[in-house]
Every structure is written in structure tokens, then in C-alpha cells.
Coordinates of C-alpha atoms and ligand atoms in Angstrom, one line a residue:
M1 CA 4.7 28.6 -15.8
N2 CA 7.3 25.5 -15.8
I3 CA 10.3 27.8 -17.0
F4 CA 12.7 24.1 -16.3
G5 CA 10.3 22.0 -17.8
A6 CA 10.2 19.4 -15.1
P7 CA 7.3 17.3 -14.1
H8 CA 5.2 16.7 -11.8
P9 CA 6.4 14.6 -8.9
R10 CA 5.9 10.7 -8.8
S11 CA 3.6 10.9 -6.1
R12 CA 2.3 12.7 -3.7
I13 CA 0.9 12.2 -0.1
Y14 CA -2.6 12.7 1.1
T15 CA -2.2 15.4 3.7
K16 CA -4.8 18.5 4.0
P17 CA -3.3 21.8 6.6
K18 CA -5.6 19.9 9.0
S19 CA -3.0 16.9 9.2
Y20 CA -0.6 19.0 10.8
W21 CA -2.2 21.7 13.0
S22 CA -4.9 19.5 14.3
F23 CA -1.5 17.7 15.9
W24 CA -0.2 20.9 17.8
S25 CA -3.8 22.0 18.5
D26 CA -5.0 18.6 20.1
L27 CA -1.7 18.1 22.2
L28 CA -2.4 22.2 23.8
L29 CA -6.0 21.6 24.5
G30 CA -5.1 18.4 26.2
R31 CA -7.2 16.2 23.9
F32 CA -5.2 14.2 21.7
N33 CA -5.7 11.2 23.2
K34 CA -9.6 12.6 24.6
G35 CA -12.8 11.7 22.9
N36 CA -15.1 8.8 21.1
D37 CA -13.8 9.6 17.7
V38 CA -12.1 6.2 17.5
Q39 CA -15.6 4.3 17.9
K40 CA -17.1 6.9 15.8
F41 CA -14.7 6.0 13.1
E42 CA -15.2 2.2 13.7
R43 CA -19.7 2.7 13.0
A44 CA -19.1 5.2 9.8
L45 CA -16.7 2.9 8.5
A46 CA -18.7 0.0 9.1
E47 CA -21.5 1.1 7.8
K48 CA -20.1 2.5 4.8
F49 CA -18.4 -0.8 4.0
G50 CA -21.7 -3.1 5.1
V51 CA -20.3 -4.7 7.9
P52 CA -21.2 -4.9 11.5
E53 CA -18.3 -3.8 13.0
A54 CA -14.4 -2.4 12.8
V55 CA -12.2 -2.2 15.0
C56 CA -9.1 0.2 14.8
V57 CA -5.4 -1.0 15.2
S58 CA -2.2 0.8 15.5
M59 CA -0.8 -0.1 11.6
T60 CA -1.9 -2.7 9.3
R61 CA 0.3 -4.9 10.2
V62 CA 0.1 -5.1 13.7
G63 CA -3.9 -5.8 13.1
I64 CA -2.0 -9.0 10.8
Y65 CA -0.7 -10.3 13.8
L66 CA -3.3 -9.5 16.3
V67 CA -5.8 -11.6 13.8
L68 CA -3.1 -14.6 13.4
K69 CA -2.8 -15.2 16.6
N70 CA -6.1 -15.8 17.4
L71 CA -6.7 -17.5 14.2
I72 CA -4.3 -19.7 14.0
K73 CA -2.5 -23.0 16.0
P74 CA 1.3 -22.1 16.4
G75 CA 3.7 -23.7 13.6
Q76 CA 0.6 -23.7 11.4
N77 CA 0.7 -23.1 7.7
V78 CA -0.2 -18.9 6.5
I79 CA -0.2 -19.4 2.6
M80 CA 1.0 -15.8 1.3
S81 CA 2.3 -14.0 -0.9
P82 CA 5.5 -13.4 -1.1
Y83 CA 5.3 -9.8 -3.1
T84 CA 4.3 -7.9 -0.4
V85 CA 6.0 -5.6 2.7
A86 CA 8.6 -7.5 4.3
D87 CA 7.3 -6.8 7.7
V88 CA 3.9 -8.4 7.2
V89 CA 6.0 -11.6 6.7
N90 CA 7.5 -10.5 10.2
M91 CA 3.8 -10.3 11.9
V92 CA 3.4 -13.7 10.7
V93 CA 6.4 -15.1 11.8
L94 CA 6.0 -13.0 15.2
A95 CA 2.4 -14.6 15.6
S96 CA 3.5 -18.0 15.6
G97 CA 2.6 -18.7 12.1
V98 CA 4.8 -20.9 9.4
P99 CA 4.7 -18.7 5.9
V100 CA 3.9 -20.7 3.4
F101 CA 5.3 -18.2 0.1
T102 CA 2.7 -19.1 -3.3
D103 CA 3.6 -17.7 -6.4
I104 CA 1.4 -15.1 -7.8
E105 CA -0.5 -14.4 -11.3
Q106 CA 1.8 -11.7 -13.6
R107 CA -0.9 -9.3 -14.4
S108 CA -2.3 -8.8 -11.0
C109 CA 0.0 -8.9 -9.1
N110 CA -1.5 -11.3 -6.7
L111 CA -2.3 -15.1 -5.1
N112 CA -2.7 -17.3 -8.5
P113 CA -5.5 -19.4 -6.9
A114 CA -4.1 -22.2 -8.6
E115 CA -1.0 -22.0 -6.4
V116 CA -3.0 -21.9 -3.5
A117 CA -4.9 -24.7 -4.2
K118 CA -1.4 -27.0 -4.4
L119 CA -0.7 -25.6 -1.4
I120 CA -3.4 -26.0 1.2
D121 CA -3.1 -28.9 3.1
K122 CA -4.0 -29.9 7.0
N123 CA -1.5 -27.8 8.0
T124 CA -2.7 -24.5 6.9
G125 CA -4.1 -22.2 9.6
A126 CA -4.8 -19.4 7.4
V127 CA -5.0 -17.3 4.0
I128 CA -4.2 -14.0 3.8
A129 CA -4.5 -12.3 0.0
T130 CA -3.3 -9.1 -0.8
H131 CA -5.1 -6.9 -3.4
L132 CA -2.2 -5.0 -4.5
H133 CA -1.8 -2.0 -6.3
G134 CA -5.4 -1.6 -5.6
V135 CA -6.1 -4.1 -8.0
G136 CA -8.4 -6.8 -6.2
A137 CA -7.5 -10.6 -6.2
R138 CA -9.1 -13.8 -7.3
I139 CA -11.0 -13.3 -4.2
Y140 CA -14.3 -15.0 -4.9
E141 CA -12.2 -18.2 -6.1
I142 CA -9.8 -18.0 -3.1
L143 CA -12.6 -18.3 -1.2
A144 CA -14.4 -21.0 -2.7
L145 CA -11.0 -23.2 -1.5
C146 CA -10.9 -21.7 1.8
R147 CA -14.2 -22.6 2.5
Q148 CA -13.7 -26.5 1.2
H149 CA -11.3 -26.6 3.6
N150 CA -12.7 -25.0 6.3
I151 CA -9.8 -22.7 6.4
P152 CA -10.0 -18.5 6.9
L153 CA -9.2 -16.4 4.6
I154 CA -8.1 -13.0 5.9
E155 CA -7.8 -9.4 3.0
D156 CA -4.7 -7.3 3.1
A157 CA -6.9 -4.2 1.6
A158 CA -4.1 -2.0 2.8
Q159 CA -3.8 -0.9 -0.6
S160 CA -7.4 -0.9 -1.5
F161 CA -9.5 1.0 1.2
G162 CA -12.6 1.3 -0.9
G163 CA -12.3 -1.0 -3.7
K164 CA -14.8 -3.5 -4.9
A165 CA -15.4 -6.6 -6.7
K166 CA -18.6 -8.0 -7.6
G167 CA -20.2 -4.8 -5.6
K168 CA -18.5 -5.4 -2.0
R169 CA -15.7 -3.4 -1.0
L170 CA -12.6 -5.8 -0.8
G171 CA -11.7 -6.5 2.9
T172 CA -15.5 -7.4 2.8
I173 CA -15.7 -10.9 1.1
G174 CA -13.0 -12.8 3.5
D175 CA -13.4 -14.0 7.0
V176 CA -11.3 -10.7 8.2
G177 CA -10.0 -7.3 5.8
I178 CA -7.4 -5.1 7.1
Y179 CA -7.3 -1.4 5.9
S180 CA -4.2 0.6 7.0
L181 CA -4.8 4.6 7.1
G182 CA -0.9 5.1 6.8
M183 CA 1.3 7.9 5.4
Y184 CA 1.3 6.7 1.9
K185 CA -2.5 5.5 1.7
N186 CA -5.2 6.8 0.7
I187 CA -6.6 7.5 4.4
N188 CA -3.8 9.1 5.9
S189 CA -3.5 9.4 9.7
W190 CA 0.4 9.0 9.8
Y191 CA -0.1 5.8 11.0
G192 CA -3.3 3.2 12.0
G193 CA -5.3 0.7 10.5
A194 CA -8.9 -0.9 10.8
V195 CA -9.8 -4.6 10.9
V196 CA -13.4 -5.7 9.6
A197 CA -14.7 -9.7 10.2
K198 CA -17.7 -11.2 9.8
D199 CA -16.7 -13.1 13.8
S200 CA -17.7 -10.4 16.2
A201 CA -15.8 -12.9 18.5
L202 CA -12.7 -12.3 17.1
L203 CA -13.0 -8.8 16.8
N204 CA -14.0 -8.4 21.1
K205 CA -10.9 -10.2 21.2
L206 CA -8.6 -7.5 19.5
R207 CA -11.1 -5.1 21.2
A208 CA -9.8 -6.9 24.9
E209 CA -6.1 -7.0 24.1
L210 CA -6.1 -3.8 22.3
A211 CA -7.1 -2.0 25.6
Q212 CA -4.5 -3.3 27.6
Y213 CA -1.9 -1.2 25.5
D214 CA -1.4 2.4 25.6
F215 CA -2.0 5.1 23.4
Q216 CA 0.3 5.8 20.3
S217 CA 3.1 8.3 21.8
P218 CA 2.9 11.5 19.8
I219 CA 6.5 11.3 19.5
F220 CA 6.5 8.5 17.4
I221 CA 3.1 10.4 15.2
L222 CA 5.3 13.0 15.2
K223 CA 8.4 11.9 14.0
K224 CA 6.3 10.6 10.7
M225 CA 5.1 14.0 10.8
L226 CA 8.0 15.6 10.0
K227 CA 9.0 13.0 7.7
G228 CA 5.5 13.8 5.4
L229 CA 6.2 16.9 6.2
A230 CA 9.6 17.1 4.4
T231 CA 7.5 15.0 1.6
D232 CA 4.6 17.7 0.4
L233 CA 7.9 20.1 0.8
L234 CA 10.1 18.5 -1.1
T235 CA 7.1 17.5 -4.0
Y236 CA 5.2 20.9 -3.5
P237 CA 5.5 22.0 -7.6
L238 CA 7.2 25.0 -6.6
I239 CA 10.4 23.4 -4.4
F240 CA 10.3 20.4 -6.9
Q241 CA 10.2 21.8 -10.3
P242 CA 13.3 24.0 -9.7
L243 CA 15.1 21.8 -7.1
T244 CA 13.9 18.0 -6.1
Y245 CA 13.3 16.7 -9.5
W246 CA 16.4 17.6 -10.7
L247 CA 18.7 16.0 -7.3
F248 CA 16.6 12.9 -7.7
R249 CA 17.0 13.0 -11.6
Y250 CA 20.6 13.0 -11.6
G251 CA 20.3 10.7 -8.7
F252 CA 18.8 8.3 -10.8
L253 CA 20.8 8.0 -13.9
H254 CA 23.9 8.1 -12.4
D255 CA 23.2 5.7 -9.9
I256 CA 24.0 7.4 -6.7
G257 CA 23.2 5.3 -3.9
W258 CA 22.3 7.4 -1.1
I259 CA 20.3 9.8 -3.5
N260 CA 18.1 6.8 -4.5
R261 CA 17.7 5.5 -1.1
Q262 CA 16.1 8.5 -0.1
V263 CA 13.0 7.5 -1.9
E264 CA 13.1 3.8 -1.2
I265 CA 10.2 2.8 1.2
E266 CA 10.9 -0.4 1.1
L267 CA 14.6 -0.9 3.1
D268 CA 14.0 -2.7 6.0
L269 CA 14.0 -6.4 5.5
E270 CA 15.3 -7.7 8.3
L271 CA 13.9 -10.5 10.3
K272 CA 12.2 -9.6 13.4
K273 CA 12.7 -11.9 16.4
E274 CA 10.3 -9.7 18.9
M275 CA 7.7 -7.0 18.3
P276 CA 9.5 -3.5 18.0
A277 CA 8.6 -1.7 20.9
N278 CA 6.1 1.0 19.3
Y279 CA 3.7 -1.3 17.3
L280 CA 1.3 -3.2 20.3
R281 CA 0.0 0.2 21.0
R282 CA -3.6 2.0 20.5
Y283 CA -4.7 4.3 17.5
T284 CA -5.6 7.7 19.0
P285 CA -8.6 9.8 18.9
F286 CA -6.5 12.6 17.3
Q287 CA -5.9 9.9 14.4
A288 CA -9.3 8.9 14.3
R289 CA -10.5 12.3 13.8
L290 CA -7.9 12.9 10.7
A291 CA -9.5 9.8 9.5
L292 CA -13.2 10.2 10.1
S293 CA -12.4 14.0 8.0
Q294 CA -11.4 11.5 5.1
L295 CA -14.2 9.2 4.7
N296 CA -16.3 10.9 2.3
Q297 CA -13.8 11.4 0.0
I298 CA -12.6 8.4 -0.7
D299 CA -15.6 7.3 -3.2
A300 CA -14.8 10.4 -4.9
D301 CA -11.0 9.9 -4.8
I302 CA -11.3 6.8 -6.4
E303 CA -13.6 7.9 -9.1
L304 CA -10.8 10.3 -10.5
R305 CA -8.3 8.2 -10.0
A306 CA -10.0 5.3 -11.9
K307 CA -10.9 7.9 -15.2
K308 CA -6.7 8.5 -14.3
A309 CA -5.8 4.6 -14.4
A310 CA -8.3 4.3 -17.8
L311 CA -6.4 7.2 -19.8
Y312 CA -3.4 5.2 -19.5
R313 CA -4.8 1.6 -20.3
K314 CA -6.2 3.3 -23.7
E315 CA -3.3 4.6 -24.7
L316 CA -0.8 1.9 -23.5
S317 CA -2.7 -1.6 -23.9
G318 CA -1.9 -1.4 -28.2
I319 CA 1.5 -1.8 -26.8
S320 CA 2.0 -5.8 -26.2
E321 CA 5.6 -5.4 -23.9
L322 CA 3.8 -3.4 -21.3
V323 CA 1.6 -5.7 -19.1
L324 CA -1.4 -3.6 -18.1
P325 CA -2.9 -4.7 -14.9
P326 CA -6.3 -6.6 -15.5
E327 CA -9.9 -5.2 -15.1
E328 CA -13.0 -7.0 -14.3
N329 CA -16.0 -5.7 -15.4
D330 CA -18.5 -5.9 -12.2
S331 CA -15.1 -4.6 -10.0
K332 CA -14.1 -0.8 -9.3
Y333 CA -10.6 -0.9 -8.0
I334 CA -8.7 1.8 -6.7
Y335 CA -5.8 2.9 -8.6
P336 CA -3.5 4.2 -5.6
V337 CA -0.8 3.8 -8.8
F338 CA -1.3 2.2 -12.5
A339 CA 1.0 -0.5 -12.1
V340 CA 2.3 -1.7 -15.4
Q341 CA 5.7 -4.1 -15.9
Y342 CA 8.2 -3.9 -18.4
Q343 CA 11.3 -6.6 -18.8
D344 CA 13.5 -4.0 -18.8
R345 CA 12.2 -1.7 -16.2
K346 CA 15.6 0.3 -15.9
K347 CA 16.1 1.0 -19.5
L348 CA 12.5 2.5 -19.6
L349 CA 12.7 4.1 -16.1
K350 CA 15.9 5.6 -17.1
W351 CA 14.1 6.5 -21.1
L352 CA 11.1 8.4 -18.5
M353 CA 13.8 10.4 -16.6
R354 CA 15.8 11.5 -19.9
Q355 CA 12.6 12.5 -21.1
K356 CA 12.4 14.8 -18.1
R357 CA 9.0 12.4 -16.9
D358 CA 9.2 11.7 -12.7
V359 CA 7.7 7.6 -12.8
T360 CA 9.9 5.4 -10.1
A361 CA 10.1 1.4 -9.8
Q362 CA 7.6 -0.5 -7.3
H363 CA 10.4 -1.4 -4.9
L364 CA 8.4 -4.3 -3.0
K365 CA 10.7 -7.4 -3.0
N366 CA 9.9 -10.9 -4.1
C367 CA 10.3 -12.0 -0.4
A368 CA 10.5 -15.4 -0.9
D369 CA 14.2 -14.6 -2.3
L370 CA 15.1 -12.6 1.0
E371 CA 17.8 -13.9 2.9
S372 CA 16.2 -13.0 6.0
F373 CA 13.3 -15.1 4.8
S374 CA 15.4 -18.2 3.9
A375 CA 13.8 -20.6 6.5
F376 CA 10.7 -20.0 4.3
Y377 CA 12.2 -20.1 1.0
R378 CA 10.3 -21.3 -1.8
D379 CA 10.5 -21.1 -5.8
C380 CA 7.8 -18.3 -6.8
P381 CA 9.2 -17.4 -10.5
V382 CA 6.5 -15.2 -11.6
A383 CA 6.8 -12.9 -8.0
R384 CA 10.8 -12.8 -9.0
K385 CA 10.3 -11.9 -12.8
T386 CA 7.3 -9.7 -11.2
A387 CA 9.0 -7.8 -8.9
N388 CA 11.5 -6.4 -10.7
E389 CA 9.3 -5.2 -13.8
V390 CA 6.5 -3.0 -11.7
I391 CA 7.0 1.0 -13.1
L392 CA 4.4 2.6 -10.6
L393 CA 2.4 5.5 -12.9
P394 CA 1.5 8.0 -10.9
T395 CA -2.5 8.7 -10.9
Y396 CA -3.0 10.6 -7.3
T397 CA -5.5 12.8 -7.3
R398 CA -3.8 16.4 -7.4
Y399 CA -2.1 14.9 -10.8
P400 CA -3.1 16.8 -13.9
D401 CA -4.3 14.3 -17.0
S402 CA -1.6 16.8 -19.0
E403 CA 1.0 15.0 -17.4
I404 CA -0.4 11.4 -17.7
K405 CA -0.4 12.3 -21.4
K406 CA 3.3 13.2 -21.1
N407 CA 4.0 10.1 -19.7
I408 CA 2.2 8.1 -22.1
E409 CA 3.9 9.8 -25.0
V410 CA 7.0 9.2 -24.2
I411 CA 6.3 5.5 -23.2
R412 CA 5.0 5.4 -26.7
A413 CA 7.8 6.9 -27.8
F414 CA 10.3 4.2 -26.2
F415 CA 8.4 1.7 -27.8
G416 CA 8.2 3.3 -31.1
R417 CA 5.0 3.9 -31.4
Ligands
LIG501 C1 0.9 -0.3 3.2 C2 1.2 -2.5 3.5 C3 1.2 -2.6 4.7 C4 1.4 -1.9 5.6 O1 0.7 -1.2 6.4 P1 1.2 -0.2 7.3 O2 -0.8 0.1 8.2 O3 2.2 0.5 7.2 O4 1.2 -0.9 8.7 C5 0.8 -3.9 4.4 N1 0.3 -4.8 3.4 C6 0.3 -4.2 2.8 C7 0.3 -4.6 0.4 C8 0.5 -2.8 1.7 O5 0.7 -1.8 0.9

């Protein structure tokens, strides 16, 4: 079939034809912002995740901002992982919080509870625990610490929608959980997020504030949709295998900056002095309809990706040079990718490319080391090392197991196994 010997792409976004055509049909029929579908999605999500209620926001990061603004006093500290999306740090700062970067554990890439314990003090306003790569943080230990000091615990579950720890959905264990419904996530409504919380007074405050905003503009969503369309076309196997792959492979093997930047998603590393105009907007009924149509699929998708992750784990766990994500018996992680770490990441990635595989590095930075956040600098040696070592092995639902086996074979060969 594949005469070029090219692999399947490293990632695909979760789109359906509906993701595109319903945008135009909703606009034509004048129902883009009409209908009670946001409320419907909020209720369906709350019911599925076993919480009293949920509130949709324009983006996860905006949810983090709104929640912090209501939970902390200006100038209070926010304990958080430095290994996350830089714009999340901006939201903490814009909510008048002071980010306190707290080092992570290497295997999970998430907050180390022992480090959290060291940094909690009387000026701590909140703790944000991120469940990165779909792998749960040690959330029950962090929760115990927060309870002991009467500090609210916020879970950034943007990459863990649907995952569980001890049978409970990630995001519903602390006081507040925030999910992403953005383009690169397992429910894709182009932009969006959802907040769940124990305290309905907090959610009511969010609702009251959101009611003052305009709906997100179709133009803003359209721009993202066009990026999505380009991504869908370029990663469509009939285009990817004869064309896209070879271009990006060439760029990567020859260190050509402008080509490599096309596939990086974490390029906005600036300190934001003010909230961008398009952030404080309402989630639209159009987006909610898209999200609602995907909600029932997520658990089946998680099962599928868990099997793919298990394949990698079984065959790679014998390679002591590789650091694999942890696995907990009573937990169910969603594995949007299978994130492994190796100290000479570049060398392994180039080997994979030369062997005609398509695998990429995690481009998230250790925000504690970024120039833009130097006012909040803290030495986080594990995050520094990890940010240079994470490799994202594909697990998306359309990725064939035969490709996983090839990845494994090539990695084993690299290590002489
Ligand atoms: C994607 C992501 C976000 C931001 O989500 P948006 O909906 O794009 O704001 C925040 N935190 C983590 C860990 C993410 O992966």
C-alpha cells in the first residue's frame, strides 16, 4: 500500500466532518449562539463525572484565571508545576497571584508532594496540580496537604479529560477541576474549557461574570478551524505519506528552524501584561453542540489508548535507559500520548526519523527557567531535566497498533535490544 515507506503521523486532531460543516450551517441558519446547548453540555458533563455542576469557559486558561481571581487575595502565592503551558503562568499573574514554581517528579512529570509541603506557607492562596500527559499527579497526597493548611486545590486536568484516580474522575478530587475542550485535546470544540467545583457559590460567581461577556466571535474560531483544516489535510495519510512527512523529516534531520517551528505548539512564551481581548468571552452553543456530540465517546477512546499505552509499556519497560510514566492499579489514565524520557532525546529522535518513524519531543518548557518569568525564578532541577528529555509516543485512536510495534522495534534497536 504505502510505496513511500512513510509512517503514520505523530499526531492527529480529534475532528469529524461535523466539526467543519456545522460551523457554516450554524452561521447560515443564524443559530451559532442560539439554543441551550451550553447548559446541556454542562449538565451532561456533571452527570458523567459525578459532580453537582459544571461551567463552560472560552479556554481552560481563562477558567484558571477566573477561578483564581475568586479564590485568592491579590499577592498570594500559587503553588504550581513549572512544567506546563506558559500561558497558564500568565493567567496566575493576571489574576494577581504570585506563581511559586514547585519541582516535579521525573516519572509522572507532575508536582512532587514533598516539594509542595516545603513551599506551603501562610501566604499560599492556592495549589494548582496539573495532570500532564493524561497521567495523574499524586492528587490525594496533595489534597491531604491542602486540607491540613486549609488551602484550595485546583486540578488542571486539561490533558486528562476522563481519567480517574481511585475510581474518581481527575478534576473532581480537589476543590476545583478544569478541563480543556481545545483543538489538541480529546474533546475538540476548537476552543473551550469546563470548570467543575465543590463550591456552587464559586461557580455562581463565574456564571455571573461570564454573563457580562460577549460570545466568542466566529472569526476567532474560524482562524483556529482553518489551522485545524490545514493540520487535518497535512496529516491525512494520502498527503502525509508522500509529502508532509518528508518535508518535516528533512527539516528535523537538518535542523532547519523555520520548518521545525511549524510543528511546535508552545511558541508563545511572553509575559502578558494584560488579558488578550479574545480571552474573556463566552463559550458558544455551536461549540457546546460539538463537545456534546463527543462526550459519549471518551470512555471508549480512553480504553483504546490505554491498550496502546500498555503495548509500549510492555515492550519498553525492559530498557533501563528509558523513563516510563508510572502506572497505578486503582487508576485509569487517558494517555493522549505515551510520554517517555531519555537523556539524549535529540539523538533518539533523529534515529527514529532516520528509521522512517514520526515521533516528536514534548515542546513544553520548564517555565521556572524562562526569561519572561524570571521574577518568579526558582531552581527546579527535575523540571529542567525533564523538559529536555520527554518524547511523545503516539497513542491517538486512529494510530494503528502495527505502527506502535514499529516504533517499539526501532527504539529497541537504538538501545541494542
Ligand atoms: C492545553 C492545556 C492548557 C490550556 O488549555 P486551553 O483550553 O488551550 O486554554 C492548560 N494546561 C494544560 C496542561 C494544557 O495541556
